[in-house]
Amino acid sequence: MKKRKGQCLCGNVRYEVAGKPTFPHLCSCRMCQLWSGAPSVAWVEFPIDQIEWTGPGGAPALYQSSEKTQRGFCRNCGSTICAIDEGYDKISLTMTSLEDPSAIVPGKQHSYAKEAPSWWSAAVKRQPTTRA
């Protein structure tokens, strides 16, 4: 089975995950916005028993963000990495923490799309700009 790799910004928290990726989607709930500092988070799920934390920092630090959800982040750089729901057999990983963030494309599902900032749809539709 194909293994995918990912990491935080500083490389302290790294992972390898196997299994079939499921439920690739965007979420614009207010909690995801505050946690990530972004208008939406791109998520993908993998079997929780298929993740291995391989970096020198081990597993990410966890913050209990709601009654059943913990959000994982790097203790060094603060990168958002994952969410773990109590009693659920999957781990949600941020797609952009994957080594190849283009390998999995979010589906049509956009959780809490109405909570996205009003400017978000206009920003997404703009033509990409080139960097200097």
Short mmCIF file of N, CA, C and O in Angstrom, two decimals:
data_model
loop_
_atom_site.label_atom_id
_atom_site.label_comp_id
_atom_site.label_asym_id
_atom_site.label_seq_id
_atom_site.Cartn_x
_atom_site.Cartn_y
_atom_site.Cartn_z
N MET A 1 0.84 -1.18 0.00
CA MET A 1 0.00 0.00 0.00
C MET A 1 0.89 1.25 0.00
O MET A 1 1.89 1.31 0.70
N LYS A 2 0.50 2.24 -0.76
CA LYS A 2 1.28 3.47 -0.89
C LYS A 2 1.33 4.21 0.44
O LYS A 2 0.32 4.39 1.12
N LYS A 3 2.52 4.66 0.79
CA LYS A 3 2.69 5.50 1.97
C LYS A 3 2.88 6.94 1.51
O LYS A 3 3.57 7.21 0.53
N ARG A 4 2.26 7.83 2.22
CA ARG A 4 2.41 9.26 1.95
C ARG A 4 3.13 9.88 3.13
O ARG A 4 2.95 9.47 4.27
N LYS A 5 3.94 10.89 2.83
CA LYS A 5 4.69 11.57 3.87
C LYS A 5 4.22 13.00 4.01
O LYS A 5 3.71 13.58 3.06
N GLY A 6 4.43 13.55 5.20
CA GLY A 6 4.10 14.94 5.44
C GLY A 6 4.88 15.47 6.62
O GLY A 6 5.56 14.71 7.32
N GLN A 7 4.78 16.78 6.82
CA GLN A 7 5.50 17.39 7.94
C GLN A 7 4.97 18.78 8.23
O GLN A 7 4.22 19.36 7.45
N CYS A 8 5.47 19.30 9.36
CA CYS A 8 5.19 20.68 9.73
C CYS A 8 6.20 21.60 9.04
O CYS A 8 7.10 21.13 8.34
N LEU A 9 6.09 22.88 9.26
CA LEU A 9 6.97 23.86 8.64
C LEU A 9 8.44 23.64 8.98
O LEU A 9 9.30 23.68 8.11
N CYS A 10 8.74 23.36 10.25
CA CYS A 10 10.14 23.23 10.66
C CYS A 10 10.67 21.80 10.54
O CYS A 10 11.87 21.59 10.68
N GLY A 11 9.81 20.83 10.28
CA GLY A 11 10.25 19.44 10.12
C GLY A 11 10.36 18.67 11.43
O GLY A 11 10.71 17.49 11.43
N ASN A 12 10.03 19.29 12.54
CA ASN A 12 10.08 18.61 13.83
C ASN A 12 9.04 17.49 13.92
O ASN A 12 9.32 16.43 14.45
N VAL A 13 7.86 17.74 13.40
CA VAL A 13 6.81 16.73 13.35
C VAL A 13 6.69 16.26 11.91
O VAL A 13 6.37 17.03 11.01
N ARG A 14 7.00 14.99 11.70
CA ARG A 14 6.88 14.36 10.39
C ARG A 14 6.03 13.13 10.54
O ARG A 14 5.96 12.54 11.63
N TYR A 15 5.42 12.73 9.44
CA TYR A 15 4.61 11.51 9.49
C TYR A 15 4.68 10.75 8.19
O TYR A 15 5.03 11.29 7.14
N GLU A 16 4.34 9.49 8.29
CA GLU A 16 4.07 8.62 7.14
C GLU A 16 2.71 8.01 7.40
O GLU A 16 2.43 7.59 8.52
N VAL A 17 1.90 7.96 6.37
CA VAL A 17 0.56 7.40 6.54
C VAL A 17 0.25 6.51 5.34
O VAL A 17 0.60 6.82 4.21
N ALA A 18 -0.35 5.37 5.63
CA ALA A 18 -0.77 4.44 4.59
C ALA A 18 -2.30 4.36 4.62
O ALA A 18 -2.95 4.97 5.47
N GLY A 19 -2.83 3.61 3.71
CA GLY A 19 -4.28 3.46 3.66
C GLY A 19 -4.89 4.37 2.62
O GLY A 19 -4.24 5.26 2.08
N LYS A 20 -6.14 4.12 2.38
CA LYS A 20 -6.86 4.88 1.36
C LYS A 20 -7.28 6.24 1.91
O LYS A 20 -7.93 6.33 2.95
N PRO A 21 -6.91 7.33 1.20
CA PRO A 21 -7.39 8.64 1.62
C PRO A 21 -8.89 8.75 1.35
O PRO A 21 -9.38 8.31 0.31
N THR A 22 -9.62 9.30 2.30
CA THR A 22 -11.07 9.47 2.15
C THR A 22 -11.48 10.88 2.54
O THR A 22 -10.76 11.58 3.24
N PHE A 23 -12.63 11.26 2.09
CA PHE A 23 -13.29 12.52 2.42
C PHE A 23 -12.38 13.75 2.27
O PHE A 23 -12.27 14.57 3.17
N PRO A 24 -11.75 13.91 1.10
CA PRO A 24 -10.99 15.14 0.88
C PRO A 24 -11.96 16.30 0.70
O PRO A 24 -12.83 16.25 -0.16
N HIS A 25 -11.84 17.32 1.55
CA HIS A 25 -12.82 18.40 1.51
C HIS A 25 -12.23 19.67 2.12
O HIS A 25 -11.18 19.66 2.74
N LEU A 26 -12.95 20.75 1.93
CA LEU A 26 -12.63 22.03 2.56
C LEU A 26 -13.57 22.25 3.73
O LEU A 26 -14.71 21.80 3.70
N CYS A 27 -13.07 22.95 4.73
CA CYS A 27 -13.93 23.34 5.85
C CYS A 27 -13.68 24.80 6.17
O CYS A 27 -12.54 25.23 6.30
N SER A 28 -14.77 25.56 6.30
CA SER A 28 -14.68 26.98 6.64
C SER A 28 -15.40 27.29 7.94
O SER A 28 -15.83 28.42 8.16
N CYS A 29 -15.52 26.28 8.81
CA CYS A 29 -16.15 26.56 10.10
C CYS A 29 -15.29 27.56 10.87
O CYS A 29 -14.08 27.69 10.62
N ARG A 30 -15.87 28.27 11.77
CA ARG A 30 -15.14 29.30 12.49
C ARG A 30 -13.98 28.70 13.29
O ARG A 30 -12.92 29.32 13.43
N MET A 31 -14.15 27.49 13.82
CA MET A 31 -13.09 26.86 14.59
C MET A 31 -11.87 26.59 13.70
O MET A 31 -10.74 26.85 14.09
N CYS A 32 -12.09 26.07 12.49
CA CYS A 32 -10.97 25.84 11.56
C CYS A 32 -10.30 27.15 11.18
O CYS A 32 -9.08 27.23 11.07
N GLN A 33 -11.10 28.19 10.99
CA GLN A 33 -10.53 29.49 10.64
C GLN A 33 -9.63 30.02 11.75
O GLN A 33 -8.50 30.46 11.49
N LEU A 34 -10.12 29.98 12.98
CA LEU A 34 -9.33 30.50 14.09
C LEU A 34 -8.08 29.65 14.33
O LEU A 34 -7.01 30.17 14.63
N TRP A 35 -8.21 28.34 14.19
CA TRP A 35 -7.09 27.43 14.42
C TRP A 35 -6.00 27.63 13.38
O TRP A 35 -4.82 27.64 13.69
N SER A 36 -6.39 27.79 12.12
CA SER A 36 -5.41 27.83 11.02
C SER A 36 -5.00 29.24 10.62
O SER A 36 -3.96 29.43 10.01
N GLY A 37 -5.85 30.22 10.90
CA GLY A 37 -5.59 31.57 10.41
C GLY A 37 -5.92 31.73 8.95
O GLY A 37 -5.50 32.70 8.31
N ALA A 38 -6.67 30.79 8.39
CA ALA A 38 -7.02 30.81 6.97
C ALA A 38 -8.54 30.76 6.82
O ALA A 38 -9.24 30.33 7.73
N PRO A 39 -9.06 31.17 5.66
CA PRO A 39 -10.50 31.14 5.47
C PRO A 39 -11.07 29.72 5.36
O PRO A 39 -12.24 29.50 5.61
N SER A 40 -10.23 28.77 4.97
CA SER A 40 -10.65 27.37 4.84
C SER A 40 -9.45 26.47 5.12
O SER A 40 -8.31 26.88 4.91
N VAL A 41 -9.74 25.26 5.56
CA VAL A 41 -8.71 24.24 5.72
C VAL A 41 -9.07 23.10 4.79
O VAL A 41 -10.22 22.69 4.71
N ALA A 42 -8.07 22.60 4.07
CA ALA A 42 -8.25 21.43 3.20
C ALA A 42 -7.88 20.20 4.02
O ALA A 42 -6.76 20.08 4.50
N TRP A 43 -8.84 19.28 4.18
CA TRP A 43 -8.67 18.08 5.01
C TRP A 43 -8.74 16.83 4.16
O TRP A 43 -9.46 16.79 3.16
N VAL A 44 -8.07 15.79 4.61
CA VAL A 44 -8.23 14.45 4.05
C VAL A 44 -8.08 13.47 5.21
O VAL A 44 -7.30 13.71 6.13
N GLU A 45 -8.82 12.39 5.16
CA GLU A 45 -8.81 11.41 6.25
C GLU A 45 -8.08 10.15 5.84
O GLU A 45 -8.13 9.73 4.67
N PHE A 46 -7.41 9.55 6.82
CA PHE A 46 -6.74 8.26 6.68
C PHE A 46 -7.07 7.42 7.91
O PHE A 46 -7.38 7.97 8.97
N PRO A 47 -6.93 6.09 7.80
CA PRO A 47 -7.13 5.25 8.99
C PRO A 47 -6.14 5.66 10.09
O PRO A 47 -4.93 5.77 9.83
N ILE A 48 -6.64 5.89 11.28
CA ILE A 48 -5.79 6.39 12.36
C ILE A 48 -4.71 5.38 12.75
O ILE A 48 -3.63 5.76 13.19
N ASP A 49 -4.97 4.11 12.54
CA ASP A 49 -3.97 3.10 12.89
C ASP A 49 -2.88 2.97 11.84
O ASP A 49 -1.96 2.17 11.97
N GLN A 50 -2.94 3.78 10.78
CA GLN A 50 -1.95 3.73 9.70
C GLN A 50 -0.99 4.91 9.71
O GLN A 50 -0.19 5.07 8.80
N ILE A 51 -1.05 5.75 10.75
CA ILE A 51 -0.14 6.89 10.80
C ILE A 51 1.02 6.57 11.73
O ILE A 51 0.85 5.96 12.78
N GLU A 52 2.20 6.98 11.30
CA GLU A 52 3.41 6.81 12.11
C GLU A 52 4.09 8.17 12.18
O GLU A 52 4.37 8.80 11.16
N TRP A 53 4.35 8.63 13.39
CA TRP A 53 5.02 9.92 13.61
C TRP A 53 6.53 9.66 13.56
O TRP A 53 7.07 8.95 14.40
N THR A 54 7.21 10.20 12.57
CA THR A 54 8.60 9.84 12.29
C THR A 54 9.61 10.95 12.58
O THR A 54 10.80 10.70 12.53
N GLY A 55 9.18 12.14 12.88
CA GLY A 55 10.10 13.26 13.09
C GLY A 55 10.70 13.26 14.49
O GLY A 55 10.23 12.54 15.38
N PRO A 56 11.72 14.08 14.70
CA PRO A 56 12.37 14.13 16.01
C PRO A 56 11.45 14.60 17.12
O PRO A 56 11.66 14.27 18.29
N GLY A 57 10.40 15.33 16.80
CA GLY A 57 9.45 15.82 17.80
C GLY A 57 8.37 14.82 18.17
O GLY A 57 7.55 15.10 19.04
N GLY A 58 8.35 13.67 17.47
CA GLY A 58 7.31 12.68 17.76
C GLY A 58 5.95 13.17 17.29
O GLY A 58 5.82 13.93 16.33
N ALA A 59 4.92 12.75 18.02
CA ALA A 59 3.55 13.13 17.68
C ALA A 59 3.33 14.62 17.95
O ALA A 59 4.01 15.21 18.79
N PRO A 60 2.39 15.21 17.25
CA PRO A 60 2.12 16.63 17.49
C PRO A 60 1.52 16.86 18.88
O PRO A 60 0.97 15.94 19.49
N ALA A 61 1.65 18.08 19.36
CA ALA A 61 0.95 18.49 20.57
C ALA A 61 -0.53 18.52 20.23
O ALA A 61 -0.91 18.78 19.08
N LEU A 62 -1.38 18.26 21.21
CA LEU A 62 -2.82 18.23 20.97
C LEU A 62 -3.51 19.28 21.82
O LEU A 62 -3.19 19.48 22.99
N TYR A 63 -4.49 19.94 21.20
CA TYR A 63 -5.33 20.92 21.88
C TYR A 63 -6.77 20.45 21.80
O TYR A 63 -7.27 20.16 20.70
N GLN A 64 -7.44 20.34 22.93
CA GLN A 64 -8.84 19.91 22.97
C GLN A 64 -9.70 21.09 22.54
O GLN A 64 -10.01 21.98 23.34
N SER A 65 -10.11 21.12 21.27
CA SER A 65 -10.83 22.28 20.74
C SER A 65 -12.34 22.20 20.93
O SER A 65 -13.02 23.21 20.81
N SER A 66 -12.83 21.02 21.19
CA SER A 66 -14.26 20.84 21.49
C SER A 66 -14.40 19.57 22.31
O SER A 66 -13.41 18.89 22.59
N GLU A 67 -15.60 19.23 22.67
CA GLU A 67 -15.82 18.06 23.53
C GLU A 67 -15.21 16.78 22.96
O GLU A 67 -14.66 15.97 23.69
N LYS A 68 -15.27 16.61 21.64
CA LYS A 68 -14.81 15.37 21.04
C LYS A 68 -13.61 15.51 20.10
O LYS A 68 -13.14 14.53 19.57
N THR A 69 -13.14 16.72 19.87
CA THR A 69 -12.08 16.93 18.88
C THR A 69 -10.82 17.51 19.50
O THR A 69 -10.88 18.46 20.27
N GLN A 70 -9.69 16.90 19.12
CA GLN A 70 -8.37 17.42 19.46
C GLN A 70 -7.70 17.83 18.16
O GLN A 70 -7.81 17.14 17.15
N ARG A 71 -7.00 18.95 18.18
CA ARG A 71 -6.29 19.44 17.01
C ARG A 71 -4.79 19.37 17.29
O ARG A 71 -4.34 19.78 18.34
N GLY A 72 -4.05 18.81 16.31
CA GLY A 72 -2.62 18.60 16.47
C GLY A 72 -1.80 19.67 15.78
O GLY A 72 -2.11 20.08 14.67
N PHE A 73 -0.72 20.08 16.45
CA PHE A 73 0.15 21.12 15.93
C PHE A 73 1.57 20.88 16.40
O PHE A 73 1.81 20.17 17.38
N CYS A 74 2.53 21.49 15.72
CA CYS A 74 3.93 21.38 16.10
C CYS A 74 4.23 22.29 17.29
O CYS A 74 3.86 23.47 17.28
N ARG A 75 4.90 21.76 18.29
CA ARG A 75 5.29 22.54 19.46
C ARG A 75 6.31 23.63 19.11
O ARG A 75 6.38 24.65 19.79
N ASN A 76 7.11 23.41 18.07
CA ASN A 76 8.15 24.38 17.70
C ASN A 76 7.61 25.51 16.83
O ASN A 76 7.78 26.67 17.16
N CYS A 77 7.03 25.17 15.69
CA CYS A 77 6.65 26.20 14.72
C CYS A 77 5.16 26.52 14.71
O CYS A 77 4.75 27.48 14.08
N GLY A 78 4.35 25.71 15.39
CA GLY A 78 2.91 25.98 15.47
C GLY A 78 2.10 25.51 14.29
O GLY A 78 0.89 25.74 14.23
N SER A 79 2.72 24.83 13.33
CA SER A 79 2.00 24.37 12.13
C SER A 79 0.79 23.51 12.49
O SER A 79 0.86 22.65 13.36
N THR A 80 -0.29 23.74 11.79
CA THR A 80 -1.49 22.93 11.94
C THR A 80 -1.30 21.64 11.14
O THR A 80 -0.90 21.68 9.98
N ILE A 81 -1.58 20.50 11.78
CA ILE A 81 -1.28 19.22 11.16
C ILE A 81 -2.48 18.30 11.06
O ILE A 81 -2.72 17.71 10.01
N CYS A 82 -3.24 18.16 12.14
CA CYS A 82 -4.28 17.13 12.14
C CYS A 82 -5.41 17.46 13.09
O CYS A 82 -5.32 18.38 13.90
N ALA A 83 -6.46 16.65 12.98
CA ALA A 83 -7.56 16.67 13.94
C ALA A 83 -7.93 15.22 14.23
O ALA A 83 -7.94 14.38 13.31
N ILE A 84 -8.21 14.94 15.48
CA ILE A 84 -8.55 13.59 15.91
C ILE A 84 -9.86 13.68 16.68
O ILE A 84 -9.97 14.43 17.66
N ASP A 85 -10.86 12.94 16.21
CA ASP A 85 -12.16 12.92 16.87
C ASP A 85 -12.28 11.68 17.74
O ASP A 85 -12.01 10.56 17.28
N GLU A 86 -12.69 11.86 18.98
CA GLU A 86 -12.85 10.77 19.92
C GLU A 86 -13.78 9.69 19.36
O GLU A 86 -14.85 9.99 18.84
N GLY A 87 -13.32 8.44 19.40
CA GLY A 87 -14.13 7.32 18.96
C GLY A 87 -14.20 7.12 17.46
O GLY A 87 -14.94 6.26 16.99
N TYR A 88 -13.45 7.90 16.69
CA TYR A 88 -13.48 7.80 15.23
C TYR A 88 -12.22 7.07 14.78
O TYR A 88 -11.14 7.32 15.32
N ASP A 89 -12.35 6.21 13.78
CA ASP A 89 -11.20 5.39 13.35
C ASP A 89 -10.34 6.06 12.28
O ASP A 89 -9.49 5.42 11.67
N LYS A 90 -10.54 7.34 12.05
CA LYS A 90 -9.75 8.09 11.05
C LYS A 90 -9.05 9.26 11.72
O LYS A 90 -9.49 9.75 12.76
N ILE A 91 -7.97 9.71 11.10
CA ILE A 91 -7.32 10.95 11.48
C ILE A 91 -7.46 11.90 10.30
O ILE A 91 -7.30 11.49 9.14
N SER A 92 -7.81 13.12 10.58
CA SER A 92 -7.91 14.14 9.53
C SER A 92 -6.58 14.88 9.47
O SER A 92 -6.13 15.42 10.47
N LEU A 93 -5.97 14.87 8.30
CA LEU A 93 -4.71 15.57 8.09
C LEU A 93 -4.94 16.78 7.20
O LEU A 93 -5.76 16.73 6.26
N THR A 94 -4.22 17.85 7.48
CA THR A 94 -4.31 19.00 6.58
C THR A 94 -3.59 18.63 5.29
O THR A 94 -2.48 18.12 5.30
N MET A 95 -4.26 18.82 4.18
CA MET A 95 -3.70 18.43 2.89
C MET A 95 -2.38 19.13 2.59
O MET A 95 -1.50 18.56 1.96
N THR A 96 -2.24 20.35 3.07
CA THR A 96 -1.03 21.08 2.75
C THR A 96 0.15 20.67 3.62
O THR A 96 1.28 21.12 3.37
N SER A 97 -0.07 19.81 4.61
CA SER A 97 1.07 19.27 5.36
C SER A 97 1.66 18.05 4.64
O SER A 97 2.75 17.60 4.97
N LEU A 98 0.95 17.54 3.63
CA LEU A 98 1.46 16.42 2.84
C LEU A 98 2.66 16.87 2.00
O LEU A 98 2.71 18.01 1.53
N GLU A 99 3.60 15.97 1.79
CA GLU A 99 4.78 16.25 0.98
C GLU A 99 4.38 16.74 -0.42
O GLU A 99 5.01 17.62 -0.99
N ASP A 100 3.33 16.15 -0.97
CA ASP A 100 2.81 16.58 -2.27
C ASP A 100 1.37 17.05 -2.07
O ASP A 100 0.44 16.26 -2.18
N PRO A 101 1.16 18.33 -1.76
CA PRO A 101 -0.19 18.80 -1.47
C PRO A 101 -1.12 18.81 -2.68
O PRO A 101 -2.32 19.03 -2.53
N SER A 102 -0.59 18.55 -3.87
CA SER A 102 -1.43 18.49 -5.06
C SER A 102 -1.90 17.08 -5.39
O SER A 102 -2.70 16.89 -6.30
N ALA A 103 -1.40 16.09 -4.67
CA ALA A 103 -1.70 14.69 -4.98
C ALA A 103 -3.16 14.32 -4.71
O ALA A 103 -3.71 13.45 -5.36
N ILE A 104 -3.77 14.98 -3.75
CA ILE A 104 -5.17 14.71 -3.41
C ILE A 104 -5.93 16.02 -3.58
O ILE A 104 -5.51 17.06 -3.07
N VAL A 105 -7.02 15.97 -4.29
CA VAL A 105 -7.80 17.17 -4.59
C VAL A 105 -9.07 17.15 -3.76
O VAL A 105 -9.76 16.13 -3.70
N PRO A 106 -9.39 18.27 -3.10
CA PRO A 106 -10.64 18.31 -2.34
C PRO A 106 -11.83 18.02 -3.26
O PRO A 106 -11.85 18.45 -4.41
N GLY A 107 -12.78 17.27 -2.74
CA GLY A 107 -13.98 17.00 -3.51
C GLY A 107 -14.89 18.21 -3.52
O GLY A 107 -14.48 19.33 -3.17
N LYS A 108 -16.11 18.01 -3.90
CA LYS A 108 -17.07 19.11 -3.97
C LYS A 108 -17.59 19.52 -2.60
O LYS A 108 -18.23 20.55 -2.47
N GLN A 109 -17.33 18.69 -1.59
CA GLN A 109 -17.79 18.99 -0.24
C GLN A 109 -17.03 20.18 0.33
O GLN A 109 -15.80 20.20 0.31
N HIS A 110 -17.75 21.17 0.80
CA HIS A 110 -17.17 22.33 1.47
C HIS A 110 -17.99 22.56 2.73
O HIS A 110 -19.03 23.21 2.70
N SER A 111 -17.51 21.99 3.82
CA SER A 111 -18.22 22.13 5.10
C SER A 111 -18.23 23.59 5.54
O SER A 111 -17.21 24.28 5.44
N TYR A 112 -19.37 24.02 6.00
CA TYR A 112 -19.55 25.38 6.52
C TYR A 112 -19.16 26.45 5.50
O TYR A 112 -18.59 27.49 5.87
N ALA A 113 -19.45 26.22 4.25
CA ALA A 113 -19.10 27.17 3.19
C ALA A 113 -19.69 28.56 3.47
O ALA A 113 -19.06 29.57 3.15
N LYS A 114 -20.85 28.61 4.08
CA LYS A 114 -21.48 29.91 4.35
C LYS A 114 -20.75 30.70 5.43
O LYS A 114 -20.98 31.89 5.58
N GLU A 115 -19.86 30.04 6.18
CA GLU A 115 -19.08 30.75 7.20
C GLU A 115 -17.78 31.32 6.64
O GLU A 115 -17.06 32.02 7.34
N ALA A 116 -17.47 31.00 5.39
CA ALA A 116 -16.27 31.57 4.77
C ALA A 116 -16.44 33.08 4.67
O ALA A 116 -17.56 33.58 4.51
N PRO A 117 -15.37 33.84 4.76
CA PRO A 117 -15.48 35.29 4.61
C PRO A 117 -16.14 35.65 3.27
O PRO A 117 -15.97 34.93 2.28
N SER A 118 -16.86 36.74 3.24
CA SER A 118 -17.59 37.12 2.03
C SER A 118 -16.67 37.31 0.83
O SER A 118 -17.07 37.12 -0.30
N TRP A 119 -15.42 37.67 1.05
CA TRP A 119 -14.48 37.89 -0.05
C TRP A 119 -13.87 36.60 -0.57
O TRP A 119 -13.22 36.61 -1.61
N TRP A 120 -14.06 35.47 0.11
CA TRP A 120 -13.38 34.22 -0.24
C TRP A 120 -13.70 33.74 -1.65
O TRP A 120 -12.81 33.41 -2.41
N SER A 121 -14.95 33.72 -2.05
CA SER A 121 -15.29 33.23 -3.39
C SER A 121 -14.72 34.13 -4.47
O SER A 121 -14.28 33.66 -5.52
N ALA A 122 -14.68 35.43 -4.23
CA ALA A 122 -14.10 36.34 -5.21
C ALA A 122 -12.60 36.11 -5.32
O ALA A 122 -12.04 36.12 -6.42
N ALA A 123 -11.94 35.86 -4.22
CA ALA A 123 -10.48 35.62 -4.24
C ALA A 123 -10.15 34.32 -4.96
O ALA A 123 -9.18 34.25 -5.71
N VAL A 124 -10.96 33.30 -4.80
CA VAL A 124 -10.72 32.01 -5.43
C VAL A 124 -10.89 32.11 -6.94
O VAL A 124 -10.16 31.46 -7.70
N LYS A 125 -11.80 32.95 -7.42
CA LYS A 125 -12.08 33.05 -8.85
C LYS A 125 -11.07 33.91 -9.61
O LYS A 125 -11.03 33.86 -10.83
N ARG A 126 -10.26 34.68 -8.91
CA ARG A 126 -9.29 35.55 -9.58
C ARG A 126 -8.25 34.72 -10.31
O ARG A 126 -7.91 33.61 -9.93
N GLN A 127 -7.71 35.31 -11.37
CA GLN A 127 -6.63 34.68 -12.10
C GLN A 127 -5.39 34.64 -11.20
O GLN A 127 -5.14 35.59 -10.47
N PRO A 128 -4.62 33.56 -11.27
CA PRO A 128 -3.41 33.53 -10.47
C PRO A 128 -2.43 34.61 -10.91
O PRO A 128 -2.37 34.95 -12.09
N THR A 129 -1.73 35.17 -9.96
CA THR A 129 -0.73 36.18 -10.27
C THR A 129 0.65 35.52 -10.26
O THR A 129 0.86 34.51 -9.60
N THR A 130 1.56 36.10 -10.97
CA THR A 130 2.91 35.56 -10.99
C THR A 130 3.72 36.22 -9.89
O THR A 130 3.48 37.37 -9.53
N ARG A 131 4.67 35.48 -9.38
CA ARG A 131 5.54 36.02 -8.35
C ARG A 131 6.75 36.67 -8.98
O ARG A 131 7.24 36.22 -10.01
N ALA A 132 7.22 37.71 -8.36
CA ALA A 132 8.42 38.41 -8.85
C ALA A 132 9.67 37.60 -8.54
O ALA A 132 9.73 36.79 -7.72
#
